[in-house]
Coordinates of C-alpha atoms in Angstrom, one line a residue:
X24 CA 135.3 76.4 56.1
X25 CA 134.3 72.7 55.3
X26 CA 131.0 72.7 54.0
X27 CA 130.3 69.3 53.4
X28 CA 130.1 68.8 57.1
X29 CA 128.0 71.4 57.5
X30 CA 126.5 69.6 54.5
X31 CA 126.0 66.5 56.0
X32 CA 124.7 68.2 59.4
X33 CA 121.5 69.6 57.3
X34 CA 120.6 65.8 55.5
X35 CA 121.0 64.0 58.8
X36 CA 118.9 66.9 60.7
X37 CA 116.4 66.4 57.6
X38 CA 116.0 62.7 57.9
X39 CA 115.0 63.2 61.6
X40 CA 112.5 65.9 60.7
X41 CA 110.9 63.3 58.0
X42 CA 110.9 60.4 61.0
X43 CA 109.1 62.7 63.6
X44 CA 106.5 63.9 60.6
X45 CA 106.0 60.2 59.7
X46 CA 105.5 58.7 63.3
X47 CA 102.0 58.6 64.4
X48 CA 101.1 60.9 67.4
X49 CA 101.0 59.4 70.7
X50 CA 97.4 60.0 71.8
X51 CA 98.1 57.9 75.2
X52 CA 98.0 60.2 77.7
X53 CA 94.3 61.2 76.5
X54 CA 91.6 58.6 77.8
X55 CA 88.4 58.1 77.2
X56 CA 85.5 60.6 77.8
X57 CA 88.4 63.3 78.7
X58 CA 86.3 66.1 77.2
X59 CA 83.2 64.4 79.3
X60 CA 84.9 65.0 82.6
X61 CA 86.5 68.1 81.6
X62 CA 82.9 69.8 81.4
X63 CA 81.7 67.8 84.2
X64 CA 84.5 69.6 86.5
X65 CA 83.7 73.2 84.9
X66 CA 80.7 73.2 85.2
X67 CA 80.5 72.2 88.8
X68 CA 83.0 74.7 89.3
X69 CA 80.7 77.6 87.9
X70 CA 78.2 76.0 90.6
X71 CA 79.8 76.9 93.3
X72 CA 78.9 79.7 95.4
X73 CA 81.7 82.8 95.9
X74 CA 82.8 83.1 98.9
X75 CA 82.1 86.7 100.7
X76 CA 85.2 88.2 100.1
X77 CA 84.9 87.9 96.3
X78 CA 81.8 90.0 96.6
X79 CA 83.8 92.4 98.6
X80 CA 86.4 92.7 95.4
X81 CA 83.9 93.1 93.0
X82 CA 82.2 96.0 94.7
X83 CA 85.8 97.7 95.5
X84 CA 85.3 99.8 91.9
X85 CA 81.9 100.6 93.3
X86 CA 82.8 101.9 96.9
X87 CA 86.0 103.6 95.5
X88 CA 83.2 106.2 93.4
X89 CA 81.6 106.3 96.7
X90 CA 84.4 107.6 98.7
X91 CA 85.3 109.6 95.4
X92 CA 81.5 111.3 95.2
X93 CA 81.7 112.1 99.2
X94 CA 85.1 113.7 98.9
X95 CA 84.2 115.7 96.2
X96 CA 81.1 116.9 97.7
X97 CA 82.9 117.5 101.0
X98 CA 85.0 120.1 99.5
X99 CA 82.8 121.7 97.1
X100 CA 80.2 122.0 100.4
X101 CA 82.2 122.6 103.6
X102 CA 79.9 122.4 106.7
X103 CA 78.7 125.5 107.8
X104 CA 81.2 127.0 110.7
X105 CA 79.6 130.6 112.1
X106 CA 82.9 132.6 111.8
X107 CA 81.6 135.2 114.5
X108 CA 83.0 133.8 118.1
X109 CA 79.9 135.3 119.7
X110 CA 77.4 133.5 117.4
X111 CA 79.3 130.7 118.7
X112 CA 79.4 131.4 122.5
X113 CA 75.4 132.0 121.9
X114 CA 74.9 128.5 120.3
X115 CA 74.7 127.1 123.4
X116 CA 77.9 124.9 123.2
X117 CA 79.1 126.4 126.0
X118 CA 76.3 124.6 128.2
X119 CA 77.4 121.3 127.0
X120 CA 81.0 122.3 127.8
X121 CA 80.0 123.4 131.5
X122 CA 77.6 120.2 131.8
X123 CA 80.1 117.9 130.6
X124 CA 82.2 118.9 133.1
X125 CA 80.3 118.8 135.7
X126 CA 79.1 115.7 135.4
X127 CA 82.7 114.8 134.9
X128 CA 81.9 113.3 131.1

């Protein structure tokens, strides 16, 4: 192996390092009052009204424990169904039926 090229490839790579630490920074691309107009945008951005739909995403969470609650209460209190068919018949639903079907509904 040849180390004093490898040698050499340090002390040149160390000479650039010392060049770039001693150059001053280039502050060019940063005008005047930067910061000023910076805030100025932000803040008129937080100004701004939301639109409708952002509303919409911020109450998903709420409507998804909505549908949650009204699931959970659907099964642990199922609608009351008579399970006699004569309590059924007796109910009167077969009026409806016959008028709805006569009146061709």
């Amino acid at each position: 192996m040849n180390d004093k090229r490898h040698d050499r490839g340090d002390g040149e790579l160390d000479r650039l390092f010392d060049l770039a630490r001693q150059a001053p920074p280039d502050i060019s691309g940063v005008e005047r009052n930067f910061e000023t107009r910076v805030m100025a945008r932000i803040r008129e951005s937080r100004e701004q009204q939301d639109p409708w739909y952002a509303w919409a995403w911020r109450l998903a969470p709420v409507f998804l424990v909505l549908a949650l609650l009204v699931t959970g209460w659907s099964m642990l209190y199922p609608p009351a169904h008579p399970d006699d068919p004569v309590a059924t018949l007796a109910s009167g639903t077969q009026e409806v039926a016959m008028l709805d079907y006569l009146t061709g509904e």
